mmCIF file of C-alpha atoms in Angstrom:
data_model
loop_
_atom_site.group_PDB
_atom_site.id
_atom_site.type_symbol
_atom_site.label_atom_id
_atom_site.label_comp_id
_atom_site.label_asym_id
_atom_site.label_seq_id
_atom_site.Cartn_x
_atom_site.Cartn_y
_atom_site.Cartn_z
ATOM 1 C CA MET A 6 152.515 118.723 150.428
ATOM 2 C CA ASN A 7 149.889 119.036 147.685
ATOM 3 C CA TYR A 8 146.565 118.504 149.394
ATOM 4 C CA ASP A 9 144.605 118.854 146.305
ATOM 5 C CA ALA A 10 146.322 115.979 144.487
ATOM 6 C CA LEU A 11 145.252 113.861 147.780
ATOM 7 C CA PHE A 12 141.788 115.048 147.222
ATOM 8 C CA ALA A 13 141.698 114.159 143.466
ATOM 9 C CA ASP A 14 143.369 110.565 143.995
ATOM 10 C CA GLN A 15 140.512 109.647 146.293
ATOM 11 C CA LEU A 16 137.808 111.608 144.045
ATOM 12 C CA ASP A 17 139.442 108.853 141.025
ATOM 13 C CA ALA A 18 139.352 106.008 142.860
ATOM 14 C CA LEU A 19 135.306 106.936 143.868
ATOM 15 C CA ARG A 20 134.718 107.218 140.154
ATOM 16 C CA ASP A 21 136.054 104.346 139.418
ATOM 17 C CA GLU A 22 134.650 102.322 141.443
ATOM 18 C CA GLY A 23 131.361 103.858 140.302
ATOM 19 C CA ASN A 24 130.482 105.611 143.159
ATOM 20 C CA TYR A 25 130.744 109.213 142.266
ATOM 21 C CA ARG A 26 127.889 111.044 143.101
ATOM 22 C CA ILE A 27 126.385 113.763 140.537
ATOM 23 C CA PHE A 28 123.924 116.042 141.646
ATOM 24 C CA ALA A 29 121.228 117.104 139.253
ATOM 25 C CA ASP A 30 120.661 121.029 139.055
ATOM 26 C CA LEU A 31 117.094 120.991 139.318
ATOM 27 C CA GLU A 32 114.019 123.595 140.109
ATOM 28 C CA ARG A 33 111.189 122.327 141.650
ATOM 29 C CA CYS A 34 108.432 124.429 140.726
ATOM 30 C CA ARG A 35 105.546 125.142 142.769
ATOM 31 C CA GLY A 36 102.351 123.738 141.429
ATOM 32 C CA GLN A 37 104.167 121.374 139.054
ATOM 33 C CA PHE A 38 105.449 118.424 141.226
ATOM 34 C CA PRO A 39 106.777 115.696 140.426
ATOM 35 C CA LYS A 40 107.581 117.513 137.289
ATOM 36 C CA ALA A 41 110.798 119.949 137.568
ATOM 37 C CA GLY A 42 113.260 121.606 135.286
ATOM 38 C CA CYS A 43 116.597 120.413 134.879
ATOM 39 C CA HIS A 44 119.616 122.831 134.012
ATOM 40 C CA GLY A 45 122.265 120.852 131.794
ATOM 41 C CA ALA A 46 124.783 121.433 129.007
ATOM 42 C CA ASP A 47 121.985 121.893 126.486
ATOM 43 C CA GLY A 48 119.778 124.691 128.588
ATOM 44 C CA LEU A 49 116.509 123.807 130.768
ATOM 45 C CA SER A 50 114.921 120.487 129.923
ATOM 46 C CA ASP A 51 111.381 118.886 131.614
ATOM 47 C CA VAL A 52 112.028 115.754 133.958
ATOM 48 C CA THR A 53 109.615 114.035 136.351
ATOM 49 C CA VAL A 54 111.260 113.545 139.690
ATOM 50 C CA TRP A 55 110.918 109.846 140.890
ATOM 51 C CA CYS A 56 113.213 109.553 143.933
ATOM 52 C CA SER A 57 111.965 112.479 146.081
ATOM 53 C CA ASN A 58 111.442 111.992 150.020
ATOM 54 C CA ASP A 59 108.802 114.470 149.658
ATOM 55 C CA TYR A 60 106.428 111.627 149.670
ATOM 56 C CA LEU A 61 103.310 112.978 149.738
ATOM 57 C CA GLY A 62 103.827 116.457 147.721
ATOM 58 C CA MET A 63 103.179 118.410 151.048
ATOM 59 C CA GLY A 64 106.450 120.866 149.639
ATOM 60 C CA GLN A 65 103.921 122.255 147.366
ATOM 61 C CA HIS A 66 100.705 122.439 148.979
ATOM 62 C CA ASP A 67 98.846 125.780 149.419
ATOM 63 C CA ASP A 68 98.111 125.499 153.565
ATOM 64 C CA VAL A 69 101.787 124.743 154.050
ATOM 65 C CA LEU A 70 102.936 127.497 151.982
ATOM 66 C CA ASN A 71 100.673 129.993 152.836
ATOM 67 C CA ALA A 72 101.245 129.400 156.528
ATOM 68 C CA MET A 73 104.990 130.053 155.921
ATOM 69 C CA HIS A 74 104.213 133.318 153.972
ATOM 70 C CA ALA A 75 102.149 134.366 156.895
ATOM 71 C CA ALA A 76 105.154 133.519 159.700
ATOM 72 C CA MET A 77 107.626 135.159 157.442
ATOM 73 C CA ASP A 78 105.613 138.333 157.577
ATOM 74 C CA LYS A 79 105.285 138.455 160.585
ATOM 75 C CA TYR A 80 108.417 136.946 162.453
ATOM 76 C CA GLY A 81 110.918 137.699 159.949
ATOM 77 C CA ALA A 82 113.031 135.169 158.061
ATOM 78 C CA GLY A 83 115.812 133.559 160.807
ATOM 79 C CA SER A 84 115.062 132.499 164.527
ATOM 80 C CA GLY A 85 117.644 134.689 166.142
ATOM 81 C CA GLY A 86 119.877 132.300 167.943
ATOM 82 C CA THR A 87 119.917 129.060 169.440
ATOM 83 C CA ARG A 88 117.068 127.987 171.549
ATOM 84 C CA ASN A 89 119.044 128.359 174.767
ATOM 85 C CA ILE A 90 119.839 132.183 174.514
ATOM 86 C CA SER A 91 117.648 133.903 171.766
ATOM 87 C CA GLY A 92 116.068 131.525 169.265
ATOM 88 C CA THR A 93 112.972 130.142 171.080
ATOM 89 C CA ASN A 94 109.983 131.185 168.821
ATOM 90 C CA HIS A 95 106.490 130.346 169.859
ATOM 91 C CA GLU A 96 106.039 128.280 166.297
ATOM 92 C CA HIS A 97 108.583 126.122 168.311
ATOM 93 C CA ILE A 98 106.530 125.609 170.833
ATOM 94 C CA ARG A 99 103.244 125.297 168.813
ATOM 95 C CA LEU A 100 105.103 122.368 166.793
ATOM 96 C CA GLU A 101 106.458 120.363 169.555
ATOM 97 C CA ALA A 102 102.975 120.441 171.029
ATOM 98 C CA GLU A 103 101.559 119.242 167.734
ATOM 99 C CA LEU A 104 104.278 116.351 167.471
ATOM 100 C CA ALA A 105 103.362 115.360 170.712
ATOM 101 C CA ASP A 106 99.959 114.744 170.121
ATOM 102 C CA LEU A 107 100.754 113.078 167.092
ATOM 103 C CA HIS A 108 102.552 110.384 168.571
ATOM 104 C CA GLY A 109 100.385 110.302 172.167
ATOM 105 C CA LYS A 110 103.610 111.301 174.213
ATOM 106 C CA GLU A 111 103.954 113.988 177.064
ATOM 107 C CA ALA A 112 106.432 115.952 174.677
ATOM 108 C CA ALA A 113 108.305 116.692 172.028
ATOM 109 C CA LEU A 114 111.916 118.357 171.094
ATOM 110 C CA LEU A 115 112.372 120.057 167.564
ATOM 111 C CA PHE A 116 116.166 119.847 165.914
ATOM 112 C CA THR A 117 117.513 121.208 162.810
ATOM 113 C CA SER A 118 117.528 117.606 161.091
ATOM 114 C CA GLY A 119 116.488 114.036 161.481
ATOM 115 C CA TYR A 120 119.989 113.422 161.112
ATOM 116 C CA VAL A 121 120.780 115.806 163.957
ATOM 117 C CA SER A 122 118.109 114.463 166.461
ATOM 118 C CA ASN A 123 119.309 110.961 166.099
ATOM 119 C CA TRP A 124 122.865 111.959 166.392
ATOM 120 C CA ALA A 125 122.105 113.898 169.453
ATOM 121 C CA ALA A 126 119.488 111.742 171.068
ATOM 122 C CA LEU A 127 121.350 108.698 170.877
ATOM 123 C CA GLY A 128 124.565 110.130 171.726
ATOM 124 C CA THR A 129 123.287 111.940 174.855
ATOM 125 C CA LEU A 130 121.349 108.687 176.041
ATOM 126 C CA GLY A 131 124.627 106.670 175.550
ATOM 127 C CA SER A 132 126.430 108.836 177.177
ATOM 128 C CA ARG A 133 125.084 110.041 180.183
ATOM 129 C CA LEU A 134 123.410 106.939 181.124
ATOM 130 C CA PRO A 135 125.673 105.263 183.431
ATOM 131 C CA GLY A 136 126.734 101.764 181.940
ATOM 132 C CA ALA A 137 124.373 101.691 179.135
ATOM 133 C CA VAL A 138 124.258 99.378 176.276
ATOM 134 C CA ILE A 139 122.951 100.211 172.919
ATOM 135 C CA LEU A 140 121.327 97.585 171.009
ATOM 136 C CA SER A 141 121.428 98.815 167.319
ATOM 137 C CA ASP A 142 119.982 96.543 164.259
ATOM 138 C CA ALA A 143 122.517 96.476 161.653
ATOM 139 C CA LEU A 144 120.761 97.956 158.783
ATOM 140 C CA ASN A 145 120.249 101.375 160.980
ATOM 141 C CA HIS A 146 120.664 104.726 159.303
ATOM 142 C CA ALA A 147 124.040 106.343 159.368
ATOM 143 C CA SER A 148 122.758 109.348 161.469
ATOM 144 C CA MET A 149 121.918 106.451 164.570
ATOM 145 C CA ILE A 150 125.379 105.017 163.620
ATOM 146 C CA GLU A 151 127.013 108.158 164.495
ATOM 147 C CA GLY A 152 124.917 108.813 167.536
ATOM 148 C CA ILE A 153 125.938 105.842 169.036
ATOM 149 C CA ARG A 154 129.839 106.422 168.277
ATOM 150 C CA HIS A 155 129.037 109.365 169.816
ATOM 151 C CA ALA A 156 127.662 108.030 173.055
ATOM 152 C CA ARG A 157 130.862 106.030 173.545
ATOM 153 C CA CYS A 158 129.112 103.500 175.558
ATOM 154 C CA GLU A 159 128.850 99.544 175.127
ATOM 155 C CA LYS A 160 127.359 98.501 171.763
ATOM 156 C CA MET A 161 125.667 95.350 170.284
ATOM 157 C CA ILE A 162 124.929 94.849 166.424
ATOM 158 C CA TRP A 163 121.790 92.798 166.209
ATOM 159 C CA LYS A 164 121.106 91.053 162.928
ATOM 160 C CA HIS A 165 118.626 93.076 161.230
ATOM 161 C CA ASN A 166 115.217 92.443 161.985
ATOM 162 C CA ASP A 167 116.050 89.135 163.598
ATOM 163 C CA MET A 168 114.486 88.713 167.228
ATOM 164 C CA ASP A 169 116.642 85.721 168.083
ATOM 165 C CA ASP A 170 119.939 87.724 167.623
ATOM 166 C CA LEU A 171 118.167 90.459 169.660
ATOM 167 C CA ARG A 172 117.294 88.377 172.682
ATOM 168 C CA ALA A 173 120.497 86.859 172.838
ATOM 169 C CA LYS A 174 122.149 90.197 172.918
ATOM 170 C CA LEU A 175 120.023 91.124 175.583
ATOM 171 C CA ALA A 176 120.247 88.215 177.725
ATOM 172 C CA ALA A 177 124.016 88.900 177.228
ATOM 173 C CA CYS A 178 123.565 92.517 178.777
ATOM 174 C CA PRO A 179 124.139 92.993 182.627
ATOM 175 C CA VAL A 180 120.747 92.636 183.825
ATOM 176 C CA ASP A 181 121.222 96.649 185.503
ATOM 177 C CA ALA A 182 122.448 98.248 182.701
ATOM 178 C CA PRO A 183 120.526 100.690 180.795
ATOM 179 C CA LYS A 184 119.466 98.558 177.382
ATOM 180 C CA ILE A 185 118.492 101.117 174.490
ATOM 181 C CA ILE A 186 117.130 99.106 171.487
ATOM 182 C CA ALA A 187 117.197 101.448 168.819
ATOM 183 C CA PHE A 188 115.487 100.645 164.983
ATOM 184 C CA GLU A 189 113.704 102.055 162.509
ATOM 185 C CA SER A 190 110.172 100.971 161.133
ATOM 186 C CA VAL A 191 110.503 101.655 157.545
ATOM 187 C CA TYR A 192 114.290 100.620 156.507
ATOM 188 C CA SER A 193 114.567 103.077 153.585
ATOM 189 C CA MET A 194 116.520 101.208 151.298
ATOM 190 C CA ASP A 195 114.644 98.179 150.708
ATOM 191 C CA GLY A 196 111.304 99.158 152.037
ATOM 192 C CA ASP A 197 110.942 96.383 154.702
ATOM 193 C CA ILE A 198 109.404 97.163 158.266
ATOM 194 C CA ALA A 199 110.393 96.173 161.524
ATOM 195 C CA PRO A 200 108.602 93.826 163.880
ATOM 196 C CA ILE A 201 108.007 96.266 166.300
ATOM 197 C CA GLU A 202 105.766 94.423 168.722
ATOM 198 C CA ALA A 203 108.038 91.675 168.682
ATOM 199 C CA ILE A 204 110.871 93.934 169.477
ATOM 200 C CA CYS A 205 108.462 96.061 172.286
ATOM 201 C CA ASP A 206 108.144 92.483 173.861
ATOM 202 C CA LEU A 207 111.540 91.868 174.357
ATOM 203 C CA ALA A 208 112.027 95.192 175.635
ATOM 204 C CA ASP A 209 109.859 94.913 178.266
ATOM 205 C CA GLU A 210 110.863 91.248 179.222
ATOM 206 C CA PHE A 211 114.754 92.716 179.265
ATOM 207 C CA GLY A 212 113.572 95.912 180.877
ATOM 208 C CA ALA A 213 115.031 97.845 177.802
ATOM 209 C CA MET A 214 113.708 101.031 176.442
ATOM 210 C CA THR A 215 112.947 101.281 172.733
ATOM 211 C CA TYR A 216 114.074 103.915 170.238
ATOM 212 C CA LEU A 217 112.210 103.712 167.399
ATOM 213 C CA ASP A 218 113.065 106.097 164.140
ATOM 214 C CA GLU A 219 110.169 106.367 161.943
ATOM 215 C CA VAL A 220 110.986 109.031 159.379
ATOM 216 C CA HIS A 221 110.453 107.517 156.469
ATOM 217 C CA ALA A 222 106.835 106.615 158.352
ATOM 218 C CA VAL A 223 105.681 109.678 159.810
ATOM 219 C CA GLY A 224 102.741 111.426 157.696
ATOM 220 C CA MET A 225 102.482 107.679 155.737
ATOM 221 C CA TYR A 226 101.232 105.550 158.347
ATOM 222 C CA GLY A 227 98.432 105.493 160.535
ATOM 223 C CA PRO A 228 94.918 107.002 160.756
ATOM 224 C CA ARG A 229 96.594 110.547 161.495
ATOM 225 C CA GLY A 230 100.040 109.475 159.957
ATOM 226 C CA GLY A 231 101.978 108.815 163.143
ATOM 227 C CA GLY A 232 103.820 105.961 161.389
ATOM 228 C CA ILE A 233 104.224 102.131 161.699
ATOM 229 C CA ALA A 234 103.647 102.272 165.624
ATOM 230 C CA GLU A 235 100.373 104.343 165.015
ATOM 231 C CA GLU A 236 99.027 102.110 162.434
ATOM 232 C CA LEU A 237 99.907 98.740 164.938
ATOM 233 C CA GLY A 238 98.527 100.442 167.835
ATOM 234 C CA LEU A 239 102.142 100.277 169.590
ATOM 235 C CA MET A 240 102.826 104.338 170.026
ATOM 236 C CA ASP A 241 102.313 103.889 173.866
ATOM 237 C CA ARG A 242 104.769 100.995 174.469
ATOM 238 C CA VAL A 243 107.837 102.720 172.691
ATOM 239 C CA THR A 244 110.262 104.573 175.184
ATOM 240 C CA LEU A 245 111.291 107.435 172.206
ATOM 241 C CA ILE A 246 109.899 108.024 168.887
ATOM 242 C CA GLU A 247 112.109 109.809 166.380
ATOM 243 C CA GLY A 248 110.665 111.748 163.184
ATOM 244 C CA THR A 249 111.348 114.256 160.551
ATOM 245 C CA LEU A 250 109.511 116.974 158.995
ATOM 246 C CA ALA A 251 111.836 116.830 155.990
ATOM 247 C CA LYS A 252 109.842 113.755 153.917
ATOM 248 C CA ALA A 253 106.212 113.184 154.235
ATOM 249 C CA TYR A 254 105.741 116.713 155.744
ATOM 250 C CA GLY A 255 107.459 118.440 153.042
ATOM 251 C CA VAL A 256 109.738 120.616 155.005
ATOM 252 C CA VAL A 257 112.783 120.153 156.952
ATOM 253 C CA GLY A 258 113.598 119.731 160.491
ATOM 254 C CA GLY A 259 113.913 116.235 162.725
ATOM 255 C CA TYR A 260 112.539 115.544 166.210
ATOM 256 C CA ILE A 261 111.858 113.356 168.919
ATOM 257 C CA THR A 262 108.826 112.412 171.138
ATOM 258 C CA GLY A 263 108.851 111.003 174.821
ATOM 259 C CA SER A 264 107.923 111.433 178.281
ATOM 260 C CA SER A 265 108.648 115.224 179.403
ATOM 261 C CA HIS A 266 111.280 113.644 181.582
ATOM 262 C CA LEU A 267 112.992 112.159 178.499
ATOM 263 C CA CYS A 268 112.660 115.197 176.666
ATOM 264 C CA ASP A 269 113.855 117.586 178.910
ATOM 265 C CA PHE A 270 117.026 115.522 179.412
ATOM 266 C CA ILE A 271 117.829 115.430 175.918
ATOM 267 C CA ARG A 272 117.069 119.277 175.896
ATOM 268 C CA SER A 273 119.596 120.029 178.863
ATOM 269 C CA PHE A 274 122.246 117.833 177.753
ATOM 270 C CA ALA A 275 122.563 117.335 174.141
ATOM 271 C CA SER A 276 125.357 119.685 172.386
ATOM 272 C CA GLY A 277 123.435 118.892 168.863
ATOM 273 C CA PHE A 278 120.413 120.605 170.690
ATOM 274 C CA ILE A 279 122.151 123.307 172.900
ATOM 275 C CA PHE A 280 124.869 124.586 170.635
ATOM 276 C CA THR A 281 122.520 124.818 167.146
ATOM 277 C CA THR A 282 120.763 127.866 165.739
ATOM 278 C CA ALA A 283 117.301 126.933 165.845
ATOM 279 C CA LEU A 284 114.668 126.442 163.096
ATOM 280 C CA PRO A 285 113.404 129.877 161.413
ATOM 281 C CA PRO A 286 109.881 130.115 162.503
ATOM 282 C CA ALA A 287 108.211 130.195 159.234
ATOM 283 C CA ILE A 288 109.732 126.500 158.653
ATOM 284 C CA ALA A 289 108.173 125.361 162.119
ATOM 285 C CA ALA A 290 104.862 127.366 160.909
ATOM 286 C CA GLY A 291 104.742 125.211 157.639
ATOM 287 C CA ALA A 292 105.504 121.848 159.354
ATOM 288 C CA ARG A 293 102.998 121.969 162.003
ATOM 289 C CA THR A 294 100.102 123.257 159.353
ATOM 290 C CA SER A 295 101.555 120.198 157.723
ATOM 291 C CA VAL A 296 101.491 117.847 160.450
ATOM 292 C CA ALA A 297 97.828 118.977 161.386
ATOM 293 C CA TYR A 298 96.653 118.437 157.902
ATOM 294 C CA LEU A 299 97.629 115.062 157.526
ATOM 295 C CA LYS A 300 96.289 114.265 160.925
ATOM 296 C CA ALA A 301 92.655 114.704 159.189
ATOM 297 C CA SER A 302 93.418 113.916 155.738
ATOM 298 C CA ALA A 303 94.048 110.660 154.595
ATOM 299 C CA LYS A 304 93.657 110.900 150.699
ATOM 300 C CA GLU A 305 97.176 111.737 149.991
ATOM 301 C CA ARG A 306 98.163 108.067 151.744
ATOM 302 C CA ASP A 307 95.482 106.381 149.963
ATOM 303 C CA ALA A 308 96.264 107.920 146.573
ATOM 304 C CA GLN A 309 99.850 107.174 147.023
ATOM 305 C CA LYS A 310 99.408 103.383 147.666
ATOM 306 C CA ARG A 311 97.045 103.043 144.749
ATOM 307 C CA GLN A 312 100.375 104.447 142.690
ATOM 308 C CA VAL A 313 102.871 102.525 144.521
ATOM 309 C CA ALA A 314 100.742 99.057 143.856
ATOM 310 C CA LYS A 315 100.149 100.726 139.896
ATOM 311 C CA LEU A 316 103.853 100.851 139.613
ATOM 312 C CA ARG A 317 104.751 97.617 141.052
ATOM 313 C CA ALA A 318 102.109 95.569 138.983
ATOM 314 C CA GLY A 319 103.951 97.124 136.017
ATOM 315 C CA LEU A 320 107.139 96.020 136.953
ATOM 316 C CA ASP A 321 105.948 92.846 137.069
ATOM 317 C CA ARG A 322 104.301 92.670 133.861
ATOM 318 C CA ALA A 323 107.520 93.463 132.461
ATOM 319 C CA GLY A 324 109.863 91.382 134.350
ATOM 320 C CA ILE A 325 112.028 94.089 136.147
ATOM 321 C CA PRO A 326 113.441 93.062 139.156
ATOM 322 C CA HIS A 327 112.152 95.180 142.350
ATOM 323 C CA LEU A 328 112.261 93.927 146.249
ATOM 324 C CA PRO A 329 109.180 92.803 147.348
ATOM 325 C CA ASN A 330 108.277 95.005 150.594
ATOM 326 C CA PRO A 331 104.785 96.286 152.310
ATOM 327 C CA SER A 332 105.918 99.931 152.182
ATOM 328 C CA HIS A 333 105.947 102.849 149.583
ATOM 329 C CA ILE A 334 109.600 102.418 148.604
ATOM 330 C CA VAL A 335 110.248 100.470 145.422
ATOM 331 C CA PRO A 336 114.011 99.489 144.999
ATOM 332 C CA VAL A 337 114.554 98.262 141.308
ATOM 333 C CA MET A 338 117.597 95.876 141.334
ATOM 334 C CA VAL A 339 120.941 96.746 139.322
ATOM 335 C CA ASN A 340 123.351 94.736 141.537
ATOM 336 C CA ASP A 341 126.354 97.081 139.621
ATOM 337 C CA PRO A 342 127.705 100.073 140.457
ATOM 338 C CA VAL A 343 128.739 101.075 137.090
ATOM 339 C CA LYS A 344 125.310 99.790 135.353
ATOM 340 C CA CYS A 345 123.224 101.650 137.979
ATOM 341 C CA ARG A 346 124.956 105.269 137.134
ATOM 342 C CA MET A 347 124.811 104.325 133.448
ATOM 343 C CA LEU A 348 120.741 103.379 133.706
ATOM 344 C CA ALA A 349 120.184 106.587 135.862
ATOM 345 C CA ASP A 350 121.910 108.814 133.150
ATOM 346 C CA ILE A 351 119.949 107.260 130.336
ATOM 347 C CA LEU A 352 116.658 107.742 131.678
ATOM 348 C CA MET A 353 117.354 111.288 132.846
ATOM 349 C CA ASP A 354 119.203 111.954 129.362
ATOM 350 C CA SER A 355 116.935 109.925 127.102
ATOM 351 C CA HIS A 356 113.432 109.543 128.962
ATOM 352 C CA GLY A 357 113.153 112.716 131.098
ATOM 353 C CA ILE A 358 113.080 110.453 134.254
ATOM 354 C CA TYR A 359 115.118 111.414 137.300
ATOM 355 C CA VAL A 360 116.333 109.012 139.251
ATOM 356 C CA GLN A 361 119.235 108.812 141.685
ATOM 357 C CA PRO A 362 121.391 105.561 141.642
ATOM 358 C CA ILE A 363 121.811 104.416 145.098
ATOM 359 C CA ASN A 364 125.420 102.423 145.528
ATOM 360 C CA TYR A 365 127.705 101.716 148.030
ATOM 361 C CA PRO A 366 128.131 102.931 151.008
ATOM 362 C CA THR A 367 124.466 104.123 151.270
ATOM 363 C CA VAL A 368 123.873 100.113 150.415
ATOM 364 C CA PRO A 369 125.900 97.093 150.561
ATOM 365 C CA LYS A 370 128.511 96.645 147.547
ATOM 366 C CA GLY A 371 126.649 94.364 144.641
ATOM 367 C CA THR A 372 123.248 95.893 146.128
ATOM 368 C CA GLU A 373 122.991 98.594 143.944
ATOM 369 C CA ARG A 374 119.475 100.003 142.762
ATOM 370 C CA LEU A 375 117.268 102.467 141.502
ATOM 371 C CA ARG A 376 114.937 103.460 144.217
ATOM 372 C CA PHE A 377 111.366 104.906 143.032
ATOM 373 C CA THR A 378 109.137 106.550 145.156
ATOM 374 C CA PRO A 379 105.613 106.916 143.835
ATOM 375 C CA GLY A 380 103.313 109.263 145.297
ATOM 376 C CA PRO A 381 99.674 110.670 144.721
ATOM 377 C CA MET A 382 100.920 113.404 141.947
ATOM 378 C CA HIS A 383 102.477 111.131 139.964
ATOM 379 C CA SER A 384 99.800 109.888 136.958
ATOM 380 C CA ASP A 385 99.375 106.911 135.399
ATOM 381 C CA ALA A 386 100.941 107.814 132.294
ATOM 382 C CA ASP A 387 103.853 109.096 134.383
ATOM 383 C CA ILE A 388 103.823 105.066 135.823
ATOM 384 C CA ALA A 389 103.456 103.691 132.198
ATOM 385 C CA HIS A 390 106.199 105.400 131.049
ATOM 386 C CA LEU A 391 108.460 104.807 133.381
ATOM 387 C CA VAL A 392 107.719 101.083 133.110
ATOM 388 C CA GLN A 393 108.495 101.557 129.180
ATOM 389 C CA ALA A 394 111.541 103.272 129.757
ATOM 390 C CA LEU A 395 112.897 100.536 131.871
ATOM 391 C CA SER A 396 112.038 97.806 129.827
ATOM 392 C CA ALA A 397 113.248 99.055 127.187
ATOM 393 C CA LEU A 398 116.814 99.616 129.131
ATOM 394 C CA TRP A 399 116.514 96.440 130.524
ATOM 395 C CA SER A 400 116.671 94.854 126.796
ATOM 396 C CA GLN A 401 119.345 97.524 125.146
ATOM 397 C CA CYS A 402 121.673 96.266 128.252
ATOM 398 C CA ALA A 403 120.921 92.793 128.434
ATOM 399 C CA LEU A 404 119.842 92.607 131.739
ATOM 400 C CA SER A 405 118.198 89.941 133.402
ATOM 401 C CA ARG A 406 114.335 89.904 134.116
ATOM 402 C CA ALA A 407 112.384 88.529 137.035
ATOM 403 C CA VAL A 408 110.943 85.440 136.744
ATOM 404 C CA ALA A 409 107.191 85.554 137.030
#
C-alpha cells in the first residue's frame, strides 16, 4: 500500500479546489508590529500583517514581555508536568484569580489553548451530566463542535442567532433534562454578535445553563475587557464564560470561568485538563500581566475602534464589499476560493500586505473572504495603502464593487 500516494491524491484535490493552505514564513519583530519580515524565494521582505488575532498588539507590550522575562529567570522554562502531578505553579493560581475577577465569577480554570478549553469543558459537561442535551448555535467554532461530539450526548443545532428556533428546540427537550446552550459572543468569520440577553432569558425560562465563548471579545469589549457580556452587564447571568489568552491578550492559553463547583467539576473530570502538561509559568505571568493591564487601560481598545472605522470608511469609498457588523472584524467578500487565494498572493507579493484567504471548511463554500483585523498599531498610512491596493486589484481582476 502506497500511503504517500493516498495522502498526495487528497492534497492535490484540495489544491484543485483552491482550499490548500500555504503558510507565510514570518518574523514578528519586537517593537515593529504590525510590520514583520517574510522569508521568501528572494530573501527577507517587509510586510504589514493585517490578519493577526493579536488584536491590540499586547504580544509586543513591554509590561507583558518584562513579566515573562522575570518569570523565566525565577522559575525556569517549563511547568514540570500536568497540574495534577507536578505542574501547578503559583503563577497559574494567580492567573486563575485574575480571570475569575475579570468575569465576576467565583473561580477559573486554565487550559493550554482555547480549543482545548472548549473541547474539554463541553465534552465533560455533556458526558457527565445524566441525560444532558447540548443546544449549539449553527456557526459555533470547531472546538465547540468537537467538544459536543466528544460528549456523546444528545445535541440540537439551532439556526444562527435565531431565538425562535432556539425556543422551539428548548421546548422540544425533556423538561427534567440538563440543558446547555452553547454559543459565541463575537463570531470570528462574519463579525456578528449574539443576542446574549435574549439567550439568557430563554435559558431562565427553560432551566438551561449558558455556555458563552468570548474568545474574540475578551480584552476587546467592556470597561475592563471582560467581553460582550460585560459590556452589556450580563456576566452574572451566564453560567460559564470561556475565553482565550492568545488573541487580545497576546500570549497563549485558554480558560473557563464560573462557580467554584463548576470549575472544580471540570478540573476533576476533564481528560483534556487532567492529562495535559500545564502552561509554562512565564506564559501564565505574561498573560496575567496582560489581563490586569487591559482591565485598567482602555486606550488600546479606543484606538482599535478608530482604526476599524477608518478602514470601513475607506472600503466604502472604494466600493470594496465587506460584511457590515458591530465588531472589530472586517471580512472583505470574494466568494471564490481560487480568486481569494490569488488576491492574497498578489497583496503579499506586490503590495507587502499579508492577509490569509479564508476558505472552506472555515467558511461555507461560496463565501470565501479576506478577513482583516485592524488594530491600534495600524497607521492611517497603512489603511490608505491597503484600500488603494484592494481597489487596484478589484479593477485588475474585474470583481464586482459594492453599490453605495
